[in-house]
């Protein structure tokens, strides 16, 4: 892992902010993190170590609630690969107060959405409801997260569902490809493993392992409860106190944001998943920046100009000029201590050699010359508009504050984020492109090839 | 086609509304269709026959623009199957004033989204932007729809992209299954054909056919221009007049909403698409109601209670109790003169027989006994909450008014829609379930079966 790292505290300091990070806040205290017109973001540290963060969004009739837990698939020993995700399923199967059917009936009756997702570094349980149903939403999400039974019979029933989810992933070439690419790039590091686990690990998972994982990992200091919508901070605190009652005791401090240094083997690997698909699906990329790296705003601009929209280099060269693919795009992932920049495309197998060649040529040009000023200006405009447009629903706003608190222990206002994008220069983008695209390439392919030798993709470094 | 039909005019009359339908409105006149607090929906009929409908949404910073064209795949002769969708691609390849790159650059520069989709009965071109970029959005969407070049070289380049899109659909079992199900249910009627066309029809498509389709079909009387967001009706009209200038002439009337009577062969067919997938994917269903049928609100309640949410019969029986599938749900489609109610599930092939048996048993029980009052009440609550939550973004609001105008020539307010759901009784649901589920079943399967005889799914009518 060779990217330059700055600690979360350092990144916060660089922004010149005086508000303490969530895990350093005084227990019982409340701070205001953002105020912009009628919008207001506040955070309170409750006894027991739970952080509650809210955003009042004017003019909406809904609310989104999420409990973000700093637990994900990278926390699993290999013997219980997939435990975090399996557990996420299991928590909806019943609590001390509610059966699985009752949980489903209560949320359906108000037309709300109740769901969860598991990622490599966190798990989130959330609900989206009309504002008048906020008390129910907070009670339901809290009940599921804190008071699930993990009954042995439910472990067995849900095992079948998780195995079906793995089979479904196997039938989705893009999902399969993404998992294969992570393996190619990060090898046997926990970050390189699929969140879902394997058929073998799920088949062998015991109730004891799952329940132990639950009891050890689902603690308040690892959690952020986030709410956005037509809500008041005081009102949310009152509902949280009612839902969690005697659990809110003790002066435990929240855990600090996840940092670390992934020990990764060498890359430049090609992982092939042989499948009788109509299209050959290719993902190729390099290790990039961890999420604490201050250059992440520059990377976002690079990504947008490379393969973010219809006017990006990749879309224009691969689809518009040559009609080689329906889908082609680049994307960025950032973890606590590493990340990646990758390109996806899919086309009929007999055209993969040509498409991969065009992708490679685009990467080579960008590594050598960066982008024009016009391309960088457009990428910045695109990020600006996309950020503002993407924050119109309460779910996105809830995610922004909840995930941000978990990842950074800190809050960046929309204005501050826009300023960071605006400050990026074409030179910075070119310099970062040169550095990142000079790293060893890794690739994954899903398609009708028997051996990696049959795959018409070159993995020499692009800068050579 | 045996469903009871009421004409659109009749449906409007039943609601006791005095506002004229869009295609009967006085040219040049403006009517107010809905007013609720700061929200306001207005419609103007412009010279040339173009309907402009807007919704002012308070408290947002964005706007969505869509041009809805009453042209879809059902309008294609079989020799040019896929023409409507191919043409939709082609319109973005350049206009008299803009190259494909310029179109992409202008929308990306403001972080907006510009896209389109083609369905069986309509095609929509839309943009989602910050409110300050509304002039650009209206100009771009209008330019693409009215002034595309359809250049011969672009027809060739885009042919490759469309063929890749077909190959991509073939790699997505659920998409493939949906197309196969429509074939099973509607046989060789144009509604039974895939929107994308076939590899053969796309390969043989000429520029003359595409351009002819464009010139003949893309006329103002077949179009509705809809805008929702932080906009005024007067402001939108001014921007539309500027974008379309001398095209806005003549006193042509809009076409009436599509009606008709599909001549469909007999169903009870099983279409198998043999594929080496991990899961077997099943869709089974019956012909249901056309979109003008007044019982469509009852059908929505039926669908929600049957397989709409986590507490629905199907989810509880197939997933929660037995863990047989990750996904199981029901859905409804409504066209001008027919429609369908269907159930989807996917599971490993060795469990398909059991899963299909459970689905069948649920359908049998519902056909015989309907739902409990509690289930109907929950389904109605679910539709109510879902409707309101689903209208928080400007894109959904734009779709509601644009699609509604095209389909009904008429506008149902949110309050009126909520009232219609509220009025549905358990008896009405039971009666409709008995009628619809007594019809012949059709099914499609994507999975590792060589012959239809190998598929463990029974297609006897469920009521027997």
PDB file of C-alpha atoms in Angstrom, chain B residues 195-324:
ATOM      1  CA  UNK B 195     -38.797  -3.881 -26.738  1.00  0.00           C
ATOM      2  CA  UNK B 196     -35.172  -4.398 -27.778  1.00  0.00           C
ATOM      3  CA  UNK B 197     -36.083  -6.344 -30.922  1.00  0.00           C
ATOM      4  CA  UNK B 198     -33.967  -9.317 -31.928  1.00  0.00           C
ATOM      5  CA  UNK B 199     -30.389  -9.694 -33.098  1.00  0.00           C
ATOM      6  CA  UNK B 200     -31.810 -10.399 -36.535  1.00  0.00           C
ATOM      7  CA  UNK B 201     -34.171  -7.421 -36.731  1.00  0.00           C
ATOM      8  CA  UNK B 202     -31.489  -5.026 -35.470  1.00  0.00           C
ATOM      9  CA  UNK B 203     -28.887  -6.382 -37.850  1.00  0.00           C
ATOM     10  CA  UNK B 204     -31.252  -5.835 -40.768  1.00  0.00           C
ATOM     11  CA  UNK B 205     -32.571  -2.405 -39.764  1.00  0.00           C
ATOM     12  CA  UNK B 206     -31.988   0.316 -42.386  1.00  0.00           C
ATOM     13  CA  UNK B 207     -31.475   4.018 -41.911  1.00  0.00           C
ATOM     14  CA  UNK B 208     -34.501   4.579 -44.161  1.00  0.00           C
ATOM     15  CA  UNK B 209     -36.752   2.543 -41.868  1.00  0.00           C
ATOM     16  CA  UNK B 210     -35.506   4.321 -38.737  1.00  0.00           C
ATOM     17  CA  UNK B 211     -35.691   7.782 -40.197  1.00  0.00           C
ATOM     18  CA  UNK B 212     -39.142   7.077 -41.646  1.00  0.00           C
ATOM     19  CA  UNK B 213     -40.342   5.869 -38.252  1.00  0.00           C
ATOM     20  CA  UNK B 214     -38.950   9.082 -36.734  1.00  0.00           C
ATOM     21  CA  UNK B 215     -40.542  11.457 -39.259  1.00  0.00           C
ATOM     22  CA  UNK B 216     -43.931   9.749 -39.162  1.00  0.00           C
ATOM     23  CA  UNK B 217     -44.260   9.090 -35.447  1.00  0.00           C
ATOM     24  CA  UNK B 218     -42.521  11.937 -33.642  1.00  0.00           C
ATOM     25  CA  UNK B 219     -45.234  14.532 -34.110  1.00  0.00           C
ATOM     26  CA  UNK B 220     -46.333  17.091 -31.527  1.00  0.00           C
ATOM     27  CA  UNK B 221     -49.893  15.775 -31.150  1.00  0.00           C
ATOM     28  CA  UNK B 222     -48.367  12.522 -29.861  1.00  0.00           C
ATOM     29  CA  UNK B 223     -46.232  14.326 -27.266  1.00  0.00           C
ATOM     30  CA  UNK B 224     -46.470  15.688 -23.751  1.00  0.00           C
ATOM     31  CA  UNK B 225     -43.726  17.906 -22.350  1.00  0.00           C
ATOM     32  CA  UNK B 226     -43.726  17.614 -18.557  1.00  0.00           C
ATOM     33  CA  UNK B 227     -41.691  19.582 -16.012  1.00  0.00           C
ATOM     34  CA  UNK B 228     -41.655  19.260 -12.218  1.00  0.00           C
ATOM     35  CA  UNK B 229     -39.581  21.076  -9.631  1.00  0.00           C
ATOM     36  CA  UNK B 230     -38.719  24.599  -8.624  1.00  0.00           C
ATOM     37  CA  UNK B 231     -40.381  26.034 -11.723  1.00  0.00           C
ATOM     38  CA  UNK B 232     -43.276  28.284 -12.714  1.00  0.00           C
ATOM     39  CA  UNK B 233     -45.683  27.288 -15.467  1.00  0.00           C
ATOM     40  CA  UNK B 234     -45.246  30.642 -17.176  1.00  0.00           C
ATOM     41  CA  UNK B 235     -41.454  30.322 -17.064  1.00  0.00           C
ATOM     42  CA  UNK B 236     -41.562  26.847 -18.586  1.00  0.00           C
ATOM     43  CA  UNK B 237     -43.860  27.990 -21.396  1.00  0.00           C
ATOM     44  CA  UNK B 238     -41.481  30.794 -22.220  1.00  0.00           C
ATOM     45  CA  UNK B 239     -38.522  28.357 -22.389  1.00  0.00           C
ATOM     46  CA  UNK B 240     -40.464  25.888 -24.526  1.00  0.00           C
ATOM     47  CA  UNK B 241     -41.453  28.654 -26.954  1.00  0.00           C
ATOM     48  CA  UNK B 242     -37.823  29.716 -27.200  1.00  0.00           C
ATOM     49  CA  UNK B 243     -36.598  26.151 -27.792  1.00  0.00           C
ATOM     50  CA  UNK B 244     -39.232  25.209 -30.375  1.00  0.00           C
ATOM     51  CA  UNK B 245     -39.916  28.605 -32.023  1.00  0.00           C
ATOM     52  CA  UNK B 246     -41.460  28.173 -35.459  1.00  0.00           C
ATOM     53  CA  UNK B 247     -42.406  24.550 -34.823  1.00  0.00           C
ATOM     54  CA  UNK B 248     -45.229  25.755 -32.581  1.00  0.00           C
ATOM     55  CA  UNK B 249     -47.711  26.524 -35.340  1.00  0.00           C
ATOM     56  CA  UNK B 250     -51.017  25.165 -36.595  1.00  0.00           C
ATOM     57  CA  UNK B 251     -54.143  24.143 -34.768  1.00  0.00           C
ATOM     58  CA  UNK B 252     -53.605  20.407 -34.626  1.00  0.00           C
ATOM     59  CA  UNK B 253     -55.240  18.604 -31.691  1.00  0.00           C
ATOM     60  CA  UNK B 254     -53.368  16.120 -29.544  1.00  0.00           C
ATOM     61  CA  UNK B 255     -54.122  12.472 -30.224  1.00  0.00           C
ATOM     62  CA  UNK B 256     -56.517  10.817 -27.783  1.00  0.00           C
ATOM     63  CA  UNK B 257     -55.084   8.406 -25.200  1.00  0.00           C
ATOM     64  CA  UNK B 258     -54.337   5.011 -26.620  1.00  0.00           C
ATOM     65  CA  UNK B 259     -57.218   2.542 -26.424  1.00  0.00           C
ATOM     66  CA  UNK B 260     -57.858  -0.635 -28.390  1.00  0.00           C
ATOM     67  CA  UNK B 261     -58.594  -4.258 -28.032  1.00  0.00           C
ATOM     68  CA  UNK B 262     -55.630  -6.568 -28.238  1.00  0.00           C
ATOM     69  CA  UNK B 263     -56.424  -9.724 -30.133  1.00  0.00           C
ATOM     70  CA  UNK B 264     -54.576 -12.300 -28.119  1.00  0.00           C
ATOM     71  CA  UNK B 265     -54.318 -16.009 -28.748  1.00  0.00           C
ATOM     72  CA  UNK B 266     -54.897 -18.511 -25.965  1.00  0.00           C
ATOM     73  CA  UNK B 267     -52.421 -18.572 -23.093  1.00  0.00           C
ATOM     74  CA  UNK B 268     -51.494 -21.413 -20.697  1.00  0.00           C
ATOM     75  CA  UNK B 269     -48.090 -21.636 -22.283  1.00  0.00           C
ATOM     76  CA  UNK B 270     -44.706 -22.307 -20.820  1.00  0.00           C
ATOM     77  CA  UNK B 271     -41.751 -20.626 -22.474  1.00  0.00           C
ATOM     78  CA  UNK B 272     -38.400 -22.098 -21.455  1.00  0.00           C
ATOM     79  CA  UNK B 273     -35.103 -20.392 -22.039  1.00  0.00           C
ATOM     80  CA  UNK B 274     -32.420 -23.000 -21.405  1.00  0.00           C
ATOM     81  CA  UNK B 275     -29.454 -21.421 -19.658  1.00  0.00           C
ATOM     82  CA  UNK B 276     -26.712 -22.764 -17.453  1.00  0.00           C
ATOM     83  CA  UNK B 277     -27.662 -20.553 -14.493  1.00  0.00           C
ATOM     84  CA  UNK B 278     -27.129 -21.238 -10.782  1.00  0.00           C
ATOM     85  CA  UNK B 279     -30.729 -20.393 -10.028  1.00  0.00           C
ATOM     86  CA  UNK B 280     -33.847 -21.385 -11.923  1.00  0.00           C
ATOM     87  CA  UNK B 281     -35.921 -18.239 -12.493  1.00  0.00           C
ATOM     88  CA  UNK B 282     -39.698 -18.512 -12.705  1.00  0.00           C
ATOM     89  CA  UNK B 283     -42.400 -16.032 -13.673  1.00  0.00           C
ATOM     90  CA  UNK B 284     -45.985 -17.173 -13.666  1.00  0.00           C
ATOM     91  CA  UNK B 285     -49.146 -15.140 -14.142  1.00  0.00           C
ATOM     92  CA  UNK B 286     -52.419 -14.315 -15.810  1.00  0.00           C
ATOM     93  CA  UNK B 287     -53.888 -11.643 -18.047  1.00  0.00           C
ATOM     94  CA  UNK B 288     -55.312  -8.916 -15.826  1.00  0.00           C
ATOM     95  CA  UNK B 289     -56.715  -5.400 -16.328  1.00  0.00           C
ATOM     96  CA  UNK B 290     -56.036  -2.728 -18.901  1.00  0.00           C
ATOM     97  CA  UNK B 291     -55.098   0.684 -17.579  1.00  0.00           C
ATOM     98  CA  UNK B 292     -58.515   2.204 -18.186  1.00  0.00           C
ATOM     99  CA  UNK B 293     -60.245  -0.374 -16.028  1.00  0.00           C
ATOM    100  CA  UNK B 294     -61.689   1.271 -12.929  1.00  0.00           C
ATOM    101  CA  UNK B 295     -60.789  -1.756 -10.850  1.00  0.00           C
ATOM    102  CA  UNK B 296     -57.082  -0.997 -11.206  1.00  0.00           C
ATOM    103  CA  UNK B 297     -57.020   0.410  -7.663  1.00  0.00           C
ATOM    104  CA  UNK B 298     -58.452  -2.874  -6.388  1.00  0.00           C
ATOM    105  CA  UNK B 299     -55.781  -4.712  -8.381  1.00  0.00           C
ATOM    106  CA  UNK B 300     -53.060  -2.612  -6.742  1.00  0.00           C
ATOM    107  CA  UNK B 301     -54.338  -3.640  -3.314  1.00  0.00           C
ATOM    108  CA  UNK B 302     -54.503  -7.281  -4.422  1.00  0.00           C
ATOM    109  CA  UNK B 303     -50.934  -7.102  -5.732  1.00  0.00           C
ATOM    110  CA  UNK B 304     -49.611  -5.474  -2.534  1.00  0.00           C
ATOM    111  CA  UNK B 305     -51.242  -8.102  -0.314  1.00  0.00           C
ATOM    112  CA  UNK B 306     -50.154 -10.970  -2.558  1.00  0.00           C
ATOM    113  CA  UNK B 307     -46.502 -10.107  -3.112  1.00  0.00           C
ATOM    114  CA  UNK B 308     -45.825  -6.423  -2.585  1.00  0.00           C
ATOM    115  CA  UNK B 309     -43.832  -6.264   0.610  1.00  0.00           C
ATOM    116  CA  UNK B 310     -42.148  -8.266   3.350  1.00  0.00           C
ATOM    117  CA  UNK B 311     -45.449  -9.037   5.055  1.00  0.00           C
ATOM    118  CA  UNK B 312     -47.169 -10.212   1.859  1.00  0.00           C
ATOM    119  CA  UNK B 313     -48.427 -13.788   1.567  1.00  0.00           C
ATOM    120  CA  UNK B 314     -45.769 -14.786  -0.940  1.00  0.00           C
ATOM    121  CA  UNK B 315     -42.820 -13.308   0.960  1.00  0.00           C
ATOM    122  CA  UNK B 316     -43.956 -14.860   4.216  1.00  0.00           C
ATOM    123  CA  UNK B 317     -44.669 -18.320   2.770  1.00  0.00           C
ATOM    124  CA  UNK B 318     -41.780 -18.677   0.320  1.00  0.00           C
ATOM    125  CA  UNK B 319     -38.965 -16.801   2.039  1.00  0.00           C
ATOM    126  CA  UNK B 320     -39.716 -16.228   5.716  1.00  0.00           C
ATOM    127  CA  UNK B 321     -41.270 -19.595   6.620  1.00  0.00           C
ATOM    128  CA  UNK B 322     -39.357 -21.863   4.253  1.00  0.00           C
ATOM    129  CA  UNK B 323     -36.230 -19.992   3.179  1.00  0.00           C
ATOM    130  CA  UNK B 324     -36.766 -21.189  -0.401  1.00  0.00           C
TER     131      UNK B 324
END
